[in-house]
Amino acid sequence: LRDAEEEAGLPAAHTRFGARIQKLHQPDQLTGRLYAEHLVQTGNRDAARTLLSRLLREQPQNRAIRRELVEVLLAQGRGDDALASVRSGQLLHRFDTEWLLLEARIHSGRDQFAEAITAVQQALRIRPDDERLHELLGRLRLRANSRDLALAAFEEALQLQPNLPSLREYVEFLKAS
């Protein structure tokens, strides 16, 4: 941890905090993640990114570390790097829709709705009966000005889970307008 702190140019107070963590615990993945969270909360995103990147190199299959790294990268405005990490997660965890939804979120945040829709459609191939994915697809299609396709996705969500009163009201509103 101290190496990551020094590499990121952290002040001595943070280095002392990291040294205390190392004395109390073996520097494992959990300790590193907790310290990275502390770094983010204290505004040291560069140091958190450095630490999380190092931890991920040591354990590339670790979903939690990768997810936290993606969040730090997004907070830093490093969308391309976040997307690259998400795509690595997709390769490592092929049947986990989490990475596809993160990809959709990144594209949606960039107003790249066609790419976001494609990611959600890929997630639906894995979990076709997930009404939340159909609803998300509808919301993305609506933002992409594809009202009829959005309504179809919302209707599919309601068929899978009829007990969604707010979505039902929204669909009725869209049909009436």
Coordinates of C-alpha atoms in Angstrom, one line a residue, residues 56 59-64 66 85-100 126:
L56 CA -6.6 -5.9 -9.9
Q59 CA -6.3 -10.7 -8.8
P60 CA -7.8 -10.0 -12.2
Q61 CA -10.9 -12.1 -11.6
N62 CA -12.0 -10.0 -8.6
R63 CA -15.3 -8.4 -9.5
A64 CA -15.5 -6.1 -6.6
R66 CA -12.8 -4.1 -10.9
S85 CA -12.0 -2.3 -17.7
V86 CA -15.7 -3.2 -18.1
R87 CA -14.9 -5.1 -21.4
S88 CA -12.2 -7.0 -19.6
G89 CA -14.8 -7.9 -17.0
Q90 CA -17.1 -9.1 -19.7
L91 CA -14.4 -11.4 -21.1
L92 CA -13.7 -12.8 -17.6
H93 CA -17.3 -13.2 -16.6
R94 CA -19.2 -14.0 -19.8
F95 CA -22.6 -14.8 -18.3
D96 CA -22.6 -11.9 -15.8
T97 CA -24.9 -9.1 -16.9
E98 CA -23.4 -6.7 -14.5
W99 CA -20.6 -5.8 -16.9
L100 CA -23.1 -5.3 -19.8
I126 CA -28.5 -14.0 -20.9

